Amino acid sequence: MIHRPLATISLLRIEEPGRAAPAPSQPAAAQPTPLLRLGFRPFYLLAALAAAVVPALWLAMLTGKLALQPALPASLWHGHEMIFGFVIAAIVGFLFTAGRLWTGLATPTGAPLAAFALLWTAARIAALTGPYGLFLLLDAAFLLLAAAVFFSLVARSKNWRNLPIALLLGLLGAVNLLFHAAQLGLVRVTPGEALQMAVLPIVAVMSIVAGRVIPAFIGNAVPGSRQRTQPLVERALLPLTALALLLWFGAPGSRWSAAALFALAALHALRLALWRPWAAWGRPILSVLPLAYAWIPLGLALLGGASLGVLPTSMGIHALGAGAMGTLILGMMSRTARGHTGRRLQPGRGEVWAYRLVLCGAVLRVAGPLAGEWAIAVLAAAAFLWSGAFVLILCTLTPWLLAPRLDGKAG
């Protein structure tokens, strides 16, 4: 085992109170409106809004309460908008903020950032209203342009340590194109398979980010907790993720696929244990992050069980989606928005309840396929709890993100 001083865990700096991103070149008076000063501001709001609204609309369509005909069948619309709407908005907002700190180069602000936010919003509206061709164009353009911007930052700064994230973002753009091609009948892959194909690259992005911030956050807040890293584990994660993805789709339902998924789950579980997450217990703004990460090995193990034919695939997908993605995004929104707006890293009551609700909603969503005749009721409860968590976080973050930093610094 290797014990690293926390100061060396600096591949990903997260803004803390009293520290600001590199100041923009223009005078303070000429800075954009606060909402457009850094990527996390508009995109955290948009991601939280999508997370609150999409499950509610989907449930209303599923139960016949809402006669709405989106550009896609309702089930595909729900899956696509949760991944390429909600999750991608949160990732892009995070990367357009952290990218400035990683590279020292400017990320989109002001009018360019507004254009990205409007493009994302237009794609979401087109997903609900059509026509399909317009939805395809707007939706594909947003992710591919965002990937190009982030890749440009990495290349111009020669910050090659973050090249895997740029490549994974580009891969997600390609998978989104594959989804649309499948929906148009241009490829043999089904749209549902394309959506499932997006899950493991997102898990890889989450794994990279979480591996940098969770042990650093715990170590900074709990002196002497001695978080550990194991280089062999770190080096094996991305190759094993790629192998699991290839086997999952190249040899579905095979023992090889199950073995790769179980091995990847064990690797993530070992990595989490090395961080000593129990040191964060009793500190909700810290403990929510390792709890979110714990959904990754659980979800991968459930997918391994699905490959053996003993569990529904949806259980693993939703453990990774509603559980890992939803909880990690909500927890990171809360933590990083506080840091980047100059606030104390002490969550309010609304944030703590949001952490609880998103975790409970994820548990119900994963258990839904086992509920039998109660499945719709369980899904409704899951959607209510999960959406409620993001309503709470939206209400908390909105006044912060519309106002300048409390300490008067840039960002």
XYZ file of C-alpha atoms in Angstrom:
411
model
C 0.000 0.000 0.000
C 1.089 3.565 -0.651
C 0.283 6.369 1.766
C 0.114 9.643 -0.121
C 0.124 13.021 1.594
C -3.120 14.735 0.696
C -1.240 17.659 -0.788
C -0.114 15.403 -3.591
C -3.663 14.504 -4.571
C -3.880 17.537 -6.812
C -4.883 16.233 -10.206
C -8.298 17.667 -9.465
C -8.499 20.805 -7.370
C -11.910 21.648 -5.975
C -12.590 25.173 -4.877
C -12.735 25.675 -1.119
C -13.898 28.776 0.738
C -11.333 31.523 0.511
C -9.789 30.200 -2.718
C -10.929 31.300 -6.136
C -10.419 30.219 -9.703
C -7.864 32.172 -11.764
C -9.233 35.658 -12.188
C -10.644 36.595 -15.573
C -8.713 39.106 -17.653
C -11.512 41.712 -17.703
C -12.124 44.127 -14.783
C -14.633 43.050 -12.147
C -17.199 45.549 -13.432
C -16.997 43.994 -16.888
C -17.492 40.414 -15.689
C -20.580 38.558 -16.928
C -23.699 38.304 -14.821
C -22.982 35.901 -11.900
C -24.942 33.057 -13.520
C -22.491 33.007 -16.443
C -19.166 33.399 -14.610
C -18.316 29.682 -14.412
C -19.772 26.543 -15.961
C -21.107 25.060 -12.742
C -23.539 27.939 -12.258
C -25.975 27.444 -15.173
C -25.376 23.727 -15.602
C -25.904 22.755 -11.969
C -29.253 24.551 -12.109
C -30.187 22.882 -15.398
C -29.081 19.440 -14.194
C -31.047 19.752 -10.953
C -34.118 20.941 -12.875
C -33.885 17.988 -15.271
C -33.459 15.534 -12.386
C -36.535 16.945 -10.671
C -38.763 17.066 -13.767
C -37.881 14.076 -15.977
C -38.843 11.253 -13.552
C -42.126 13.012 -12.736
C -43.026 13.460 -16.407
C -42.063 9.879 -17.219
C -44.203 8.507 -14.399
C -47.130 10.650 -15.542
C -46.744 9.310 -19.093
C -46.308 5.732 -17.839
C -49.545 5.848 -15.839
C -51.513 7.658 -18.528
C -51.904 10.836 -16.467
C -50.156 12.909 -19.150
C -50.967 12.611 -22.848
C -47.612 13.815 -24.151
C -45.880 12.483 -27.249
C -42.143 13.226 -27.015
C -39.777 12.815 -29.954
C -38.982 9.326 -28.616
C -41.124 6.575 -27.075
C -41.681 7.467 -23.414
C -39.345 4.796 -21.968
C -36.515 5.745 -24.339
C -37.120 9.455 -23.734
C -36.807 8.863 -19.978
C -33.565 6.883 -20.298
C -31.998 9.244 -22.816
C -32.862 12.400 -20.892
C -31.594 11.039 -17.597
C -28.229 10.145 -19.153
C -27.700 12.695 -21.921
C -29.752 15.436 -20.297
C -29.296 15.343 -16.525
C -25.983 13.483 -16.121
C -24.224 15.165 -19.045
C -25.305 18.635 -17.861
C -23.765 17.973 -14.451
C -20.559 16.570 -15.975
C -20.163 19.477 -18.399
C -20.813 22.040 -15.674
C -18.218 20.369 -13.479
C -15.602 20.083 -16.243
C -16.142 23.652 -17.473
C -15.322 24.705 -13.904
C -12.576 22.279 -12.893
C -10.955 22.548 -16.346
C -9.949 26.138 -15.604
C -8.249 25.039 -12.384
C -6.550 22.026 -13.978
C -5.162 23.810 -17.030
C -4.928 27.499 -16.128
C -6.841 28.259 -19.332
C -10.186 30.018 -19.668
C -13.290 27.871 -19.969
C -16.523 29.193 -21.514
C -18.043 32.119 -19.623
C -20.410 34.916 -20.539
C -21.970 34.655 -24.001
C -20.237 31.362 -24.993
C -21.397 29.722 -21.760
C -24.898 31.082 -22.326
C -24.843 29.606 -25.837
C -23.945 26.164 -24.428
C -26.724 26.411 -21.832
C -29.256 27.479 -24.463
C -28.164 24.655 -26.784
C -28.677 22.113 -23.984
C -32.077 23.625 -23.152
C -33.172 23.679 -26.798
C -32.248 19.993 -27.130
C -34.349 19.128 -24.072
C -37.345 21.045 -25.439
C -36.945 19.356 -28.831
C -36.826 15.969 -27.078
C -40.311 16.689 -25.734
C -41.829 18.366 -28.759
C -39.903 17.223 -31.827
C -39.417 17.170 -34.716
C -36.979 14.315 -34.313
C -34.447 15.697 -36.801
C -34.136 18.931 -34.838
C -33.789 17.015 -31.577
C -31.027 14.852 -33.074
C -29.113 17.872 -34.373
C -29.276 19.888 -31.147
C -28.674 16.933 -28.850
C -25.655 15.580 -30.742
C -24.149 19.043 -31.227
C -24.150 19.905 -27.523
C -22.144 16.937 -26.294
C -19.726 16.871 -29.236
C -18.996 20.612 -28.901
C -18.519 20.293 -25.133
C -16.124 17.378 -25.671
C -14.207 19.424 -28.260
C -13.860 22.359 -25.834
C -12.552 20.157 -23.047
C -10.171 18.288 -25.362
C -8.847 21.645 -26.579
C -8.126 22.679 -22.976
C -6.208 19.482 -22.327
C -4.259 19.683 -25.588
C -3.354 23.393 -25.373
C -2.186 23.069 -21.775
C -0.534 19.670 -22.394
C -2.394 18.482 -19.301
C -2.267 14.883 -20.500
C -3.246 13.433 -17.117
C -6.792 14.522 -17.910
C -6.776 13.141 -21.452
C -8.782 10.039 -20.372
C -11.657 12.282 -19.270
C -11.575 14.138 -22.603
C -11.599 10.827 -24.487
C -14.445 9.447 -22.367
C -16.479 12.592 -23.026
C -15.880 12.113 -26.749
C -16.848 8.444 -26.420
C -20.131 9.471 -24.805
C -20.746 11.804 -27.739
C -20.188 8.873 -30.099
C -22.530 6.628 -28.084
C -25.187 9.345 -28.240
C -24.835 9.380 -32.035
C -25.134 5.578 -31.982
C -28.376 5.914 -30.007
C -29.840 8.210 -32.638
C -28.628 5.962 -35.468
C -30.279 3.016 -33.719
C -33.521 4.943 -33.311
C -33.479 5.667 -37.057
C -32.820 2.000 -37.840
C -29.399 2.687 -39.365
C -27.502 0.172 -37.213
C -28.236 -3.249 -35.764
C -27.889 -2.024 -32.181
C -31.179 -1.154 -30.465
C -31.671 2.277 -28.836
C -31.958 0.591 -25.431
C -28.620 -1.155 -25.930
C -27.028 2.153 -26.877
C -28.310 3.729 -23.655
C -26.889 0.835 -21.648
C -23.610 1.265 -23.526
C -23.338 4.809 -22.134
C -23.407 3.609 -18.524
C -19.876 2.235 -18.152
C -18.089 5.259 -19.707
C -19.999 7.464 -17.251
C -18.972 5.103 -14.450
C -15.379 5.544 -15.642
C -15.686 9.355 -15.528
C -17.221 9.163 -12.050
C -14.479 6.805 -10.953
C -11.735 9.197 -12.069
C -13.342 12.207 -10.410
C -14.328 10.365 -7.221
C -10.877 8.836 -6.885
C -9.381 12.295 -6.800
C -11.831 14.122 -4.586
C -13.249 11.650 -2.054
C -9.984 10.662 -0.323
C -8.772 14.268 -0.506
C -11.980 15.628 1.028
C -11.958 13.044 3.828
C -8.260 13.555 4.526
C -8.595 17.344 4.651
C -11.591 17.214 7.003
C -10.486 14.298 9.206
C -6.777 14.674 10.003
C -5.012 11.413 10.689
C -7.513 9.271 8.812
C -4.708 8.094 6.457
C -6.479 7.502 3.152
C -4.612 5.049 0.949
C -4.166 4.420 -2.748
C -2.914 1.264 -4.403
C -1.243 1.994 -7.779
C -2.101 -1.438 -9.157
C -5.802 -0.868 -8.392
C -5.726 2.620 -9.959
C -3.996 1.410 -13.126
C -6.344 -1.553 -13.545
C -9.645 0.353 -13.301
C -9.887 1.874 -16.792
C -8.613 -1.195 -18.728
C -10.937 -3.487 -16.786
C -13.841 -1.091 -17.365
C -13.124 -1.192 -21.114
C -12.933 -4.997 -21.042
C -16.198 -5.275 -19.110
C -17.894 -2.938 -21.589
C -16.670 -4.953 -24.591
C -17.719 -8.273 -23.064
C -21.057 -6.948 -21.854
C -22.012 -6.030 -25.401
C -19.831 -8.428 -27.382
C -20.729 -11.529 -25.379
C -23.934 -10.681 -23.497
C -25.161 -13.257 -21.034
C -21.810 -15.024 -20.976
C -19.738 -16.180 -18.018
C -16.860 -14.070 -19.337
C -19.003 -10.955 -19.184
C -20.161 -11.817 -15.667
C -16.596 -12.524 -14.537
C -15.355 -9.164 -15.846
C -18.195 -7.302 -14.134
C -17.668 -9.126 -10.828
C -13.918 -8.439 -11.001
C -14.554 -4.745 -11.698
C -17.032 -4.609 -8.790
C -14.450 -6.153 -6.453
C -11.809 -3.673 -7.610
C -14.088 -0.704 -6.891
C -15.017 -2.155 -3.483
C -11.332 -2.559 -2.592
C -10.592 0.977 -3.737
C -13.403 2.360 -1.586
C -12.186 0.419 1.459
C -8.672 1.850 1.025
C -10.103 5.353 1.415
C -11.403 4.436 4.899
C -14.803 6.043 4.259
C -16.007 5.318 7.797
C -13.859 8.269 8.907
C -16.421 10.549 7.231
C -19.384 9.143 9.163
C -21.289 11.827 11.030
C -20.299 14.504 8.495
C -23.121 14.395 5.904
C -21.391 16.554 3.281
C -18.513 14.042 3.344
C -20.272 10.742 3.959
C -22.720 11.181 1.063
C -19.821 10.856 -1.415
C -18.488 7.420 -0.355
C -22.096 6.258 0.018
C -22.617 7.323 -3.598
C -19.455 5.524 -4.669
C -20.588 2.334 -2.925
C -23.370 2.080 -5.512
C -20.727 1.470 -8.194
C -19.509 -1.967 -6.970
C -23.090 -2.883 -6.064
C -24.382 -1.928 -9.518
C -21.582 -3.753 -11.313
C -22.212 -6.877 -9.218
C -25.918 -6.695 -10.073
C -25.024 -6.435 -13.768
C -22.823 -9.491 -13.307
C -25.830 -11.314 -11.895
C -27.875 -10.153 -14.888
C -25.217 -11.583 -17.221
C -25.739 -14.947 -15.531
C -29.497 -14.609 -16.016
C -30.373 -14.533 -12.317
C -31.301 -10.835 -11.998
C -33.060 -8.242 -14.159
C -30.609 -5.983 -15.998
C -32.569 -2.920 -14.908
C -31.500 -3.456 -11.291
C -27.829 -2.986 -12.128
C -28.505 -0.122 -14.538
C -30.519 1.781 -11.942
C -28.021 1.050 -9.160
C -25.413 2.782 -11.319
C -27.841 5.448 -12.575
C -30.240 6.406 -9.796
C -27.776 5.276 -7.125
C -24.210 6.126 -8.116
C -24.785 8.876 -10.676
C -27.692 10.541 -8.894
C -26.160 10.521 -5.425
C -22.631 11.463 -6.501
C -23.900 14.318 -8.668
C -26.147 15.668 -5.912
C -23.383 15.398 -3.322
C -20.798 17.047 -5.589
C -23.249 19.821 -6.501
C -23.757 20.597 -2.834
C -20.059 20.462 -1.958
C -18.553 22.260 -4.946
C -21.262 24.924 -5.166
C -20.506 25.832 -1.555
C -16.780 26.005 -2.242
C -17.064 27.947 -5.489
C -19.436 30.525 -4.009
C -17.314 31.122 -0.893
C -19.608 29.372 1.594
C -18.758 27.204 4.585
C -18.606 23.476 3.934
C -21.421 22.788 6.366
C -24.648 21.558 4.736
C -27.988 23.026 5.658
C -30.996 20.968 6.682
C -32.368 20.973 3.128
C -29.151 19.521 1.741
C -29.009 16.790 4.372
C -32.597 15.815 3.582
C -31.728 15.830 -0.114
C -28.920 13.323 0.570
C -31.357 11.069 2.424
C -34.092 11.287 -0.181
C -31.859 10.547 -3.159
C -30.445 7.458 -1.435
C -33.894 6.184 -0.412
C -35.272 6.859 -3.885
C -32.413 4.907 -5.434
C -33.025 1.923 -3.153
C -36.688 1.810 -4.171
C -35.878 2.232 -7.876
C -33.411 -0.652 -7.810
C -35.852 -2.862 -5.893
C -38.750 -1.980 -8.223
C -38.455 -5.024 -10.541
C -38.844 -7.332 -7.525
C -42.026 -5.654 -6.268
C -44.436 -7.693 -8.383
C -47.941 -6.205 -8.410
C -46.677 -3.310 -6.308
C -44.099 -2.325 -8.928
C -45.896 0.840 -10.101
C -46.418 2.019 -6.528
C -42.750 1.424 -5.729
C -41.658 3.247 -8.889
C -43.945 6.159 -8.000
C -42.458 6.366 -4.502
C -38.928 6.170 -5.930
C -39.641 8.965 -8.411
C -41.221 11.118 -5.685
C -38.251 10.725 -3.327
C -35.564 11.069 -5.989
C -37.158 14.096 -7.662
C -37.826 15.612 -4.245
C -34.125 15.436 -3.449
C -33.307 17.531 -6.497
C -36.140 19.969 -5.795
C -34.508 20.581 -2.416
C -31.054 21.020 -3.925
C -32.463 23.298 -6.634
C -34.119 25.504 -4.006
C -30.854 25.608 -2.052
C -28.489 26.338 -4.937
C -30.540 28.790 -6.992
C -29.956 31.915 -4.858
C -26.249 31.072 -4.534
C -25.692 30.559 -8.247
C -27.538 33.729 -9.245
C -25.395 35.881 -6.928
C -21.668 36.764 -6.813
C -19.333 34.883 -4.492
C -19.742 35.827 -0.851
C -16.035 36.704 -0.609
C -16.152 38.996 -3.648
C -13.656 36.916 -5.631
C -14.000 35.892 -9.261
C -15.975 32.837 -10.195
